[in-house]
Amino acid sequence: MTCPMIETRIKSAIRDVPDFPLKGVLFKDLTPVLKDTKLCQEITEEFAKRLRGTGLDAIAGIESRGFLFGLMLAARLGLPFLLIRKKGKLPYKPITINYQLEYGSSQLEMQGGDVHPGWKVLIHDDVLATGGTASAAAKLVLSQEGQIAGFLFLMELKFLTGREKIQELSQNIISLASY
Ligand code: AMP
């Protein structure tokens, strides 16, 4: 269950930007949230509360907005933070996954050796939309013999049914604000 108060506060801070980056997309801009220090701390605390009882060895954040709360939460929980980046950004032993977008394809990378075999890794991003990005990120972790401990998002666009796509990888899917 999402705490209604934090959901309301997140929703009032998020700025909707129509037709960005493409016509027809209603972009959920989290930059106003980042200017509200108290709300950022409350979001991090709510994430930590919702993860109580989930055994975790690391948090992997997806470029770039998944780095923001991902690192705050990792520091709060005393866990290693791992970067999942777009192709060509990571310097050391990159491991690549190709995945399909609605139109065309894309690639994500992690650095070899970041995930220790058997580690329980939480995948984090700002928005769950169709689930393609989170699913590809999880597969990168699995390819390094990590386990998926769950998925954590600030927002979920329910009408794009991303949850259905990623639940085969973990049933533990948390989002604080649903649209
Ligand atoms: P998807 O792979 O369709 O689940 O898309 C998720 C990725 O695209 C995340 O990295 C989000 O940051 C970004 N994204 C998708 N839709 C939106 C949106 N409406 N507003 C902001 N970011 C979005």
Coordinates of C-alpha atoms and ligand atoms in Angstrom, one line a residue:
M1 CA 0.0 0.0 0.0
T2 CA 1.2 3.5 -0.9
C3 CA 1.1 6.0 2.0
P4 CA -1.6 8.4 0.7
M5 CA 0.1 11.5 2.2
I6 CA 3.5 11.0 0.5
E7 CA 1.7 10.1 -2.7
T8 CA -0.2 13.4 -2.6
R9 CA 2.9 15.4 -1.8
I10 CA 4.9 13.8 -4.7
K11 CA 2.0 14.3 -7.1
S12 CA 1.8 18.0 -6.2
A13 CA 5.5 18.5 -6.7
I14 CA 5.8 16.6 -10.0
R15 CA 5.5 18.8 -13.0
D16 CA 3.7 17.5 -16.1
V17 CA 5.3 18.6 -19.3
P18 CA 3.2 17.7 -22.4
D19 CA 4.8 16.5 -25.7
F20 CA 8.3 16.0 -24.2
P21 CA 10.5 14.4 -25.5
L22 CA 8.0 13.4 -28.3
K23 CA 4.6 14.5 -29.2
G24 CA 1.9 12.7 -27.2
V25 CA 4.1 11.9 -24.2
L26 CA 3.2 13.6 -20.9
F27 CA 6.6 13.8 -19.2
K28 CA 6.7 13.5 -15.4
D29 CA 9.4 16.0 -14.4
L30 CA 10.8 15.3 -11.0
T31 CA 13.1 18.3 -10.8
P32 CA 10.7 20.3 -8.6
V33 CA 10.9 17.4 -6.0
L34 CA 14.7 17.8 -5.9
K35 CA 14.3 21.4 -4.7
D36 CA 12.3 20.3 -1.7
T37 CA 14.9 18.9 0.6
K38 CA 12.3 17.8 3.2
L39 CA 10.3 15.9 0.6
C40 CA 13.5 14.2 -0.7
Q41 CA 14.3 13.0 2.8
E42 CA 10.7 11.8 3.3
I43 CA 10.7 9.9 0.0
T44 CA 14.0 8.2 1.0
E45 CA 12.5 7.3 4.4
E46 CA 9.4 5.9 2.8
F47 CA 11.5 3.8 0.4
A48 CA 13.5 2.5 3.4
K49 CA 10.3 1.7 5.3
R50 CA 8.7 -0.1 2.3
L51 CA 11.9 -2.2 1.9
R52 CA 12.1 -3.4 5.5
G53 CA 12.3 -7.2 5.5
T54 CA 13.7 -7.3 2.0
G55 CA 17.2 -8.7 2.1
L56 CA 19.4 -6.5 -0.1
D57 CA 23.1 -6.5 -1.0
A58 CA 23.1 -3.6 -3.4
I59 CA 21.0 -1.0 -5.2
A60 CA 21.3 -0.5 -9.0
G61 CA 20.1 2.8 -10.4
I62 CA 19.2 3.4 -14.0
E63 CA 20.7 6.4 -15.8
S64 CA 20.1 9.1 -15.1
R65 CA 17.1 9.9 -12.8
G66 CA 17.5 6.5 -11.1
F67 CA 20.8 7.8 -9.7
L68 CA 19.2 10.5 -7.6
F69 CA 17.1 8.7 -5.0
G70 CA 19.1 5.5 -5.7
L71 CA 22.3 6.8 -4.2
M72 CA 20.4 8.6 -1.3
L73 CA 18.7 5.3 -0.4
A74 CA 21.9 3.3 -0.8
A75 CA 23.7 5.7 1.6
R76 CA 20.7 5.6 4.0
L77 CA 20.7 1.8 4.0
G78 CA 24.5 1.4 4.0
L79 CA 24.5 -0.5 0.7
P80 CA 26.7 -0.4 -2.4
F81 CA 25.3 1.6 -5.3
L82 CA 25.7 0.3 -8.9
L83 CA 25.4 2.3 -12.1
I84 CA 23.3 1.1 -15.0
R85 CA 24.1 3.5 -17.9
K86 CA 23.4 4.0 -21.6
K87 CA 25.9 2.4 -23.9
G88 CA 29.4 4.0 -24.1
K89 CA 29.5 5.8 -20.8
L90 CA 31.1 3.2 -18.4
P91 CA 34.9 2.9 -18.7
Y92 CA 35.6 -0.5 -17.1
K93 CA 34.6 -3.9 -18.7
P94 CA 31.2 -2.9 -19.8
I95 CA 28.6 -5.6 -20.2
T96 CA 25.8 -4.7 -22.7
I97 CA 22.2 -5.6 -23.1
N98 CA 20.0 -4.7 -26.1
Y99 CA 16.3 -4.2 -25.6
Q100 CA 13.3 -3.2 -27.7
L101 CA 11.6 0.2 -27.3
E102 CA 8.2 0.9 -28.7
Y103 CA 10.0 2.2 -31.8
G104 CA 13.5 0.8 -32.3
S105 CA 15.9 -0.5 -29.8
S106 CA 18.3 0.7 -27.1
Q107 CA 21.2 -0.5 -25.0
L108 CA 22.2 -0.4 -21.3
E109 CA 25.5 -1.3 -19.7
M110 CA 27.0 -2.2 -16.3
Q111 CA 30.6 -2.7 -15.4
G112 CA 31.8 -6.3 -15.1
G113 CA 32.4 -7.4 -11.6
D114 CA 30.0 -4.8 -10.0
V115 CA 27.5 -7.5 -9.1
H116 CA 29.0 -10.3 -6.9
P117 CA 27.5 -13.7 -7.7
G118 CA 24.5 -14.4 -5.5
W119 CA 23.9 -10.7 -4.5
K120 CA 20.3 -9.6 -4.0
V121 CA 20.0 -6.4 -6.1
L122 CA 17.2 -3.8 -6.0
I123 CA 16.6 -2.1 -9.4
H124 CA 15.6 1.6 -9.1
D125 CA 14.4 4.2 -11.5
D126 CA 12.2 7.3 -11.3
V127 CA 9.4 6.1 -13.6
L128 CA 7.9 2.7 -14.5
A129 CA 6.2 3.1 -17.9
T130 CA 6.2 0.1 -20.3
G131 CA 8.7 -1.8 -18.1
G132 CA 11.2 -2.3 -21.0
T133 CA 14.0 -0.4 -19.3
A134 CA 13.6 -1.9 -15.8
S135 CA 13.4 -5.4 -17.4
A136 CA 16.6 -4.9 -19.4
A137 CA 18.4 -3.6 -16.2
A138 CA 17.3 -6.7 -14.3
K139 CA 18.6 -8.9 -17.0
L140 CA 22.0 -7.3 -16.8
V141 CA 22.1 -8.1 -13.1
L142 CA 20.9 -11.7 -13.8
S143 CA 23.6 -12.1 -16.5
Q144 CA 26.2 -11.5 -13.7
E145 CA 24.6 -14.2 -11.5
G146 CA 22.9 -11.6 -9.3
Q147 CA 19.4 -12.1 -8.0
I148 CA 16.6 -9.5 -8.3
A149 CA 15.4 -8.5 -4.9
G150 CA 12.8 -6.1 -6.3
F151 CA 12.0 -3.0 -8.3
L152 CA 11.6 0.4 -6.7
F153 CA 10.1 3.5 -8.5
L154 CA 9.1 6.9 -7.5
M155 CA 6.2 6.9 -10.0
E156 CA 4.3 4.2 -12.0
L157 CA 2.2 4.9 -15.1
K158 CA -0.3 2.1 -14.6
F159 CA -2.0 2.4 -18.0
L160 CA 1.3 1.3 -19.7
T161 CA 1.2 -2.0 -17.7
G162 CA 5.0 -2.1 -17.0
R163 CA 4.3 -4.1 -13.8
E164 CA 3.0 -7.0 -15.9
K165 CA 6.2 -7.1 -17.8
I166 CA 8.6 -7.1 -14.8
Q167 CA 6.7 -9.2 -12.4
E168 CA 8.1 -12.4 -13.9
L169 CA 11.6 -11.1 -12.7
S170 CA 10.4 -10.2 -9.2
Q171 CA 7.0 -9.9 -7.5
N172 CA 8.4 -7.2 -5.2
I173 CA 7.5 -4.0 -7.1
I174 CA 7.2 -0.8 -5.1
S175 CA 6.1 2.6 -6.4
L176 CA 5.1 5.6 -4.3
A177 CA 2.8 7.5 -6.8
S178 CA 0.5 5.9 -9.4
Y179 CA -1.1 7.5 -12.4
Ligands
AMP1 P1 9.9 2.2 -19.9 O1 11.1 1.4 -20.4 O2 8.8 2.4 -20.9 O3 9.3 1.6 -18.6 O4 10.3 3.7 -19.6 C1 11.0 4.0 -18.4 C2 12.1 4.9 -18.6 O5 11.7 6.0 -19.4 C3 12.6 5.5 -17.3 O6 14.0 5.6 -17.3 C4 11.9 6.9 -17.2 O7 12.7 7.8 -16.7 C5 11.5 7.2 -18.7 N1 10.1 7.6 -18.9 C6 9.2 6.9 -19.5 N2 8.0 7.6 -19.6 C7 8.2 8.7 -18.9 C8 7.4 9.8 -18.5 N3 6.1 9.9 -19.0 N4 7.9 10.8 -17.8 C9 9.2 10.7 -17.4 N5 10.0 9.7 -17.7 C10 9.6 8.7 -18.4

